[in-house]
Amino acid sequence: MSKAWLFVILFLLMKNQNHFEFTLAEYQEIIDFPIFLIAIINADGTFYKVNKVANPILGWEPEEVLGKPMHEFVHPDDFDETLALMTGLFLGSRGMVLDFRNRCFRKDGTYRWISWSVKAKGGKLYAMGADVTDEIEFQQELINQSIILENISEGVVIYDKNEVIVYANRAEENMFGYDHGELLGKSIKIISHPQSRDANLSLEETRKNISKTGVWEGEWQNLHKDGWTIYTSFRLSLLSLAGVDHFVCVHRNISERIAVEENFKRLSERLSHSVKVGKIGIWEWVPGSDTIVWDETTEEIYGFKKGTFPGTREAYNACLHPLEREKLWVTVENLLKKKESYVIDHRIITPDGRVRWVQGSGMALYDEHDKPYLMMGTCHDITERKQDVEDQIFLGKISDVLAASLDYKDTLSNMALASVDHFCDGCFIDQLNVDGKIERLVAIHPDAECKEILLNTKYKDESRYDGRHPLVTTLISGKTVLYRDMREYLPDQKDLLDKLNFKSVVISRLKGRESLLGTVTFFNLKDSGKNFDQRIIRLADELAYRASMALENSLLYHASQDAVRTRDQFLSIASHELKTPLTSLSLQNQIKRKQLQKKDANGFEKEAIGKMLDTDYRQLVRINRLIDDMLDISRIRGGKLYIQKEDIAFQRFLADVIDRFRPQMESLGCELTLGRCDEVQIKADSYRIEQVLVNMLTNAMKYGAGRPVKIQTQLSPGKLRVLVHDKGPGIAEEDVERIFHRFERAVRSSEVSGLGLGLYISREIMEQHNGSLTVISKLGEGSTFIMEIPL
Ligand code: ADP
């Protein structure tokens, strides 16, 4: 009880009375308030007056004390100091109040600690004392305890029911980073981690936890002064200090252990994760026994469902590939004899009949007599790794196969055969031709009838552009696709697929540097042990890439061979074409020379000379045209066929061309008619347009010899069309587009002479004018060449 209480009481009294005047009786009441011992001591040290509180505190009645010397009531150990202080007060300045503590005897022989405030006045000492025994004993008790507690390595903290820390030993202070004495008077919450549920329980709950066994033990998170977390183990109990309940908490720093544990936990999690992710199975076997123990992963690797492996040696032997069984057991025997570990790759057969590759390792533990008492090891599915190696060997072989010949049909069919050996049951290859048609090059199926069906399956034109056919989607996307469900592969061809017995299909695109070449399709059959997965997609991709290179090289080779052949053919035709007029010219020349030698004047008659000059001129024109054509070809190839546009009154222009050409036609008996033609202005290169017209008329004359030729013009918005109809042999459908290509002809040169350049050059000229040149023709029904000029 503090002296402050007295002042509070006095204040309240004063407040009630509103003035400061007490009656004697009131003073008496206050003085005898049973908290403070009040005494007045004479200068000789005897008690002059004592209030009634002497009884409740010390057991004395005031009458028993009065007149008695003070030293009879003071503990001998404190007497000297008390006397000195009091003497000092008498001698010292007036009004000074001195505070001190001493022990006073009770009537029953015990003593109490009294905290005194004393002042001297008028030769008397006025003293007011409070009993502080409990407080001092509590402190004393703490001091006694702390002597032991200070030296232990565990942290100890004592806090009262207000959660105020009344004691913390050195270890506790150090543990939480506080200086000596820094924790005293602070709330216990200062060292509790805000996230720790236990450390933040209410006092009631804490009491409850303690009350179960007297001590509440556990682990919790605490807070270091610097803000970091400290893990501690704690023991919390109640301790009565000077009759008051206090909480005593003993802390041990377990942060390091927690860190180690967490590291270990993390490590084991990682290990078990790695074993799981790495699909490493673990097994055990007691040598000589019949029992083999597998973990879940081992069962999975060997194709067993969890918990279904019978665990016997016989069951294990049944899983081993017959060719590997003996080898494996010999390895195990050797290991047991030589005390060495082993690693061995071997094949297994899963209960559903699949052959897989496993890498097994094993080691044994031996007792003190060197007898193996346990063998254990791991197993790991290495089928994919083995297959990768085999795939690489296979791809190497495929490269050889593809490089073996430039006949792509042969090489692709050999590639298909090798693929069937390696990973699929069958295969077919489709080539995308330049005309956009798809041609089946190769088909392999174990069943001869199905192979025939596959070979003769035509890819329908009308479905080509619907974008849904797997061939088309693969050609467009370039993505190798695996179809496991035949309903997705060709939904509307169930009967065909049933007949072919397809289980799954992988399609890859064949693509050259700049062009799409086709597709290759691998399949397996319903009753086959071969399965398609991501590996097969990768393999098909790689095969398609290699096949594409080989196919493109072969196509380029054939194209270059064709080009060389065409060039040679062209050279021989060109020389022949040049030679014919030259022969005629040189013949004329020789005849005239002979006539000159013979002095044959007839040969030099005006008419004969005129005829000769006409013939020579025709031959020269022919040579000239051949040379012009060849020059135009090189201009077109070099992009130098320049067009110089001018305004042309077309009706007049056409009439002039026809007039110039008519005699030639009529000399061959070709009747030439021109339909109605309105005058129209065009902007074009007159020289080049005439070249096209002349070529059309020359061809009509050449190929429709002796039959009438009709020219028509048609005007429609924005364009002018000139149509040249002949009644010649016509052109077969498959040649209609080809004849516009360089050196391409639809007749043999022995039938009609020519270089196959006219239409090529003419179309190029028309395209330079943003116009066109086309033909409508049917074999045996004549042809209509149409030139179109934009207006
Ligand atoms: P050339 O006439 O020198 O062969 P062209 O390029 O003019 O060269 O013609 C190419 C081919 O087109 C001819 O070889 C011929 O087979 C065919 N052709 C051209 N015009 C006609 C036509 N009016 N009737 C039938 N075939 C024709």
PDB file of N, CA and C in Angstrom, residues 292 294-320 348-354 356 358 379 381:
ATOM      1  N   ILE A 292       9.794 -60.108 -51.836  1.00  0.00           N
ATOM      2  CA  ILE A 292      10.398 -58.891 -52.406  1.00  0.00           C
ATOM      3  C   ILE A 292       9.424 -57.744 -52.150  1.00  0.00           C
ATOM      4  N   TRP A 294       8.278 -53.933 -52.889  1.00  0.00           N
ATOM      5  CA  TRP A 294       8.376 -52.820 -53.857  1.00  0.00           C
ATOM      6  C   TRP A 294       7.637 -51.603 -53.326  1.00  0.00           C
ATOM      7  N   ASP A 295       8.160 -50.435 -53.628  1.00  0.00           N
ATOM      8  CA  ASP A 295       7.364 -49.247 -53.312  1.00  0.00           C
ATOM      9  C   ASP A 295       6.420 -48.979 -54.491  1.00  0.00           C
ATOM     10  N   GLU A 296       5.587 -47.954 -54.290  1.00  0.00           N
ATOM     11  CA  GLU A 296       4.550 -47.612 -55.274  1.00  0.00           C
ATOM     12  C   GLU A 296       5.131 -47.343 -56.663  1.00  0.00           C
ATOM     13  N   THR A 297       6.279 -46.610 -56.680  1.00  0.00           N
ATOM     14  CA  THR A 297       6.865 -46.237 -57.975  1.00  0.00           C
ATOM     15  C   THR A 297       7.385 -47.461 -58.702  1.00  0.00           C
ATOM     16  N   THR A 298       7.993 -48.392 -57.947  1.00  0.00           N
ATOM     17  CA  THR A 298       8.485 -49.617 -58.590  1.00  0.00           C
ATOM     18  C   THR A 298       7.305 -50.354 -59.218  1.00  0.00           C
ATOM     19  N   GLU A 299       6.215 -50.413 -58.483  1.00  0.00           N
ATOM     20  CA  GLU A 299       5.029 -51.083 -59.043  1.00  0.00           C
ATOM     21  C   GLU A 299       4.600 -50.395 -60.333  1.00  0.00           C
ATOM     22  N   GLU A 300       4.611 -49.064 -60.292  1.00  0.00           N
ATOM     23  CA  GLU A 300       4.182 -48.303 -61.472  1.00  0.00           C
ATOM     24  C   GLU A 300       5.110 -48.590 -62.660  1.00  0.00           C
ATOM     25  N   ILE A 301       6.430 -48.609 -62.369  1.00  0.00           N
ATOM     26  CA  ILE A 301       7.404 -48.851 -63.443  1.00  0.00           C
ATOM     27  C   ILE A 301       7.181 -50.228 -64.070  1.00  0.00           C
ATOM     28  N   TYR A 302       6.886 -51.208 -63.217  1.00  0.00           N
ATOM     29  CA  TYR A 302       6.690 -52.571 -63.726  1.00  0.00           C
ATOM     30  C   TYR A 302       5.268 -52.794 -64.251  1.00  0.00           C
ATOM     31  N   GLY A 303       4.464 -51.727 -64.246  1.00  0.00           N
ATOM     32  CA  GLY A 303       3.129 -51.810 -64.846  1.00  0.00           C
ATOM     33  C   GLY A 303       2.061 -52.375 -63.933  1.00  0.00           C
ATOM     34  N   PHE A 304       2.338 -52.374 -62.602  1.00  0.00           N
ATOM     35  CA  PHE A 304       1.325 -52.866 -61.658  1.00  0.00           C
ATOM     36  C   PHE A 304       0.570 -51.702 -61.066  1.00  0.00           C
ATOM     37  N   LYS A 305      -0.716 -51.947 -60.767  1.00  0.00           N
ATOM     38  CA  LYS A 305      -1.462 -50.905 -60.035  1.00  0.00           C
ATOM     39  C   LYS A 305      -0.983 -50.941 -58.600  1.00  0.00           C
ATOM     40  N   LYS A 306      -1.161 -49.812 -57.910  1.00  0.00           N
ATOM     41  CA  LYS A 306      -0.681 -49.689 -56.534  1.00  0.00           C
ATOM     42  C   LYS A 306      -1.159 -50.869 -55.669  1.00  0.00           C
ATOM     43  N   GLY A 307      -0.192 -51.540 -55.037  1.00  0.00           N
ATOM     44  CA  GLY A 307      -0.539 -52.606 -54.090  1.00  0.00           C
ATOM     45  C   GLY A 307      -0.893 -53.933 -54.727  1.00  0.00           C
ATOM     46  N   THR A 308      -0.664 -54.074 -56.045  1.00  0.00           N
ATOM     47  CA  THR A 308      -1.086 -55.344 -56.674  1.00  0.00           C
ATOM     48  C   THR A 308       0.074 -56.291 -56.968  1.00  0.00           C
ATOM     49  N   PHE A 309       1.315 -55.848 -56.766  1.00  0.00           N
ATOM     50  CA  PHE A 309       2.442 -56.758 -57.024  1.00  0.00           C
ATOM     51  C   PHE A 309       2.446 -57.827 -55.930  1.00  0.00           C
ATOM     52  N   PRO A 310       2.423 -59.113 -56.318  1.00  0.00           N
ATOM     53  CA  PRO A 310       2.293 -60.179 -55.303  1.00  0.00           C
ATOM     54  C   PRO A 310       3.474 -60.241 -54.336  1.00  0.00           C
ATOM     55  N   GLY A 311       4.632 -59.674 -54.711  1.00  0.00           N
ATOM     56  CA  GLY A 311       5.755 -59.601 -53.773  1.00  0.00           C
ATOM     57  C   GLY A 311       6.523 -60.901 -53.640  1.00  0.00           C
ATOM     58  N   THR A 312       6.362 -61.803 -54.596  1.00  0.00           N
ATOM     59  CA  THR A 312       7.126 -63.060 -54.519  1.00  0.00           C
ATOM     60  C   THR A 312       8.218 -63.054 -55.576  1.00  0.00           C
ATOM     61  N   ARG A 313       9.168 -63.945 -55.361  1.00  0.00           N
ATOM     62  CA  ARG A 313      10.270 -64.060 -56.314  1.00  0.00           C
ATOM     63  C   ARG A 313       9.757 -64.532 -57.668  1.00  0.00           C
ATOM     64  N   GLU A 314       8.779 -65.415 -57.597  1.00  0.00           N
ATOM     65  CA  GLU A 314       8.203 -65.958 -58.842  1.00  0.00           C
ATOM     66  C   GLU A 314       7.544 -64.824 -59.647  1.00  0.00           C
ATOM     67  N   ALA A 315       6.804 -63.984 -58.926  1.00  0.00           N
ATOM     68  CA  ALA A 315       6.127 -62.873 -59.612  1.00  0.00           C
ATOM     69  C   ALA A 315       7.153 -61.925 -60.217  1.00  0.00           C
ATOM     70  N   TYR A 316       8.268 -61.752 -59.500  1.00  0.00           N
ATOM     71  CA  TYR A 316       9.316 -60.866 -60.000  1.00  0.00           C
ATOM     72  C   TYR A 316       9.933 -61.454 -61.271  1.00  0.00           C
ATOM     73  N   ASN A 317      10.214 -62.778 -61.215  1.00  0.00           N
ATOM     74  CA  ASN A 317      10.802 -63.432 -62.390  1.00  0.00           C
ATOM     75  C   ASN A 317       9.908 -63.309 -63.610  1.00  0.00           C
ATOM     76  N   ALA A 318       8.610 -63.357 -63.359  1.00  0.00           N
ATOM     77  CA  ALA A 318       7.659 -63.268 -64.479  1.00  0.00           C
ATOM     78  C   ALA A 318       7.736 -61.895 -65.148  1.00  0.00           C
ATOM     79  N   CYS A 319       8.183 -60.909 -64.402  1.00  0.00           N
ATOM     80  CA  CYS A 319       8.275 -59.553 -64.981  1.00  0.00           C
ATOM     81  C   CYS A 319       9.536 -59.387 -65.830  1.00  0.00           C
ATOM     82  N   LEU A 320      10.524 -60.235 -65.583  1.00  0.00           N
ATOM     83  CA  LEU A 320      11.803 -60.046 -66.290  1.00  0.00           C
ATOM     84  C   LEU A 320      11.709 -60.612 -67.699  1.00  0.00           C
ATOM     85  N   ILE A 348      12.033 -55.491 -69.158  1.00  0.00           N
ATOM     86  CA  ILE A 348      10.980 -56.149 -68.386  1.00  0.00           C
ATOM     87  C   ILE A 348       9.751 -56.267 -69.279  1.00  0.00           C
ATOM     88  N   ILE A 349       8.846 -57.127 -68.841  1.00  0.00           N
ATOM     89  CA  ILE A 349       7.580 -57.217 -69.590  1.00  0.00           C
ATOM     90  C   ILE A 349       6.462 -56.890 -68.616  1.00  0.00           C
ATOM     91  N   THR A 350       5.689 -55.881 -68.945  1.00  0.00           N
ATOM     92  CA  THR A 350       4.621 -55.456 -68.026  1.00  0.00           C
ATOM     93  C   THR A 350       3.457 -56.453 -68.142  1.00  0.00           C
ATOM     94  N   PRO A 351       2.589 -56.474 -67.127  1.00  0.00           N
ATOM     95  CA  PRO A 351       1.476 -57.432 -67.183  1.00  0.00           C
ATOM     96  C   PRO A 351       0.636 -57.296 -68.463  1.00  0.00           C
ATOM     97  N   ASP A 352       0.605 -56.072 -69.074  1.00  0.00           N
ATOM     98  CA  ASP A 352      -0.175 -55.956 -70.318  1.00  0.00           C
ATOM     99  C   ASP A 352       0.682 -56.218 -71.560  1.00  0.00           C
ATOM    100  N   GLY A 353       1.859 -56.814 -71.345  1.00  0.00           N
ATOM    101  CA  GLY A 353       2.652 -57.309 -72.472  1.00  0.00           C
ATOM    102  C   GLY A 353       3.603 -56.318 -73.096  1.00  0.00           C
ATOM    103  N   ARG A 354       3.741 -55.124 -72.534  1.00  0.00           N
ATOM    104  CA  ARG A 354       4.664 -54.158 -73.126  1.00  0.00           C
ATOM    105  C   ARG A 354       6.088 -54.448 -72.683  1.00  0.00           C
ATOM    106  N   ARG A 356       9.558 -52.955 -71.661  1.00  0.00           N
ATOM    107  CA  ARG A 356      10.110 -51.682 -71.189  1.00  0.00           C
ATOM    108  C   ARG A 356      11.559 -51.902 -70.775  1.00  0.00           C
ATOM    109  N   VAL A 358      14.501 -51.003 -68.002  1.00  0.00           N
ATOM    110  CA  VAL A 358      14.640 -50.533 -66.625  1.00  0.00           C
ATOM    111  C   VAL A 358      16.124 -50.506 -66.272  1.00  0.00           C
ATOM    112  N   CYS A 379      15.094 -48.638 -58.943  1.00  0.00           N
ATOM    113  CA  CYS A 379      14.880 -48.947 -60.359  1.00  0.00           C
ATOM    114  C   CYS A 379      14.306 -47.706 -61.031  1.00  0.00           C
ATOM    115  N   ASP A 381      12.802 -46.252 -64.911  1.00  0.00           N
ATOM    116  CA  ASP A 381      12.366 -46.596 -66.267  1.00  0.00           C
ATOM    117  C   ASP A 381      13.220 -45.822 -67.276  1.00  0.00           C
TER     118      ASP A 381
END
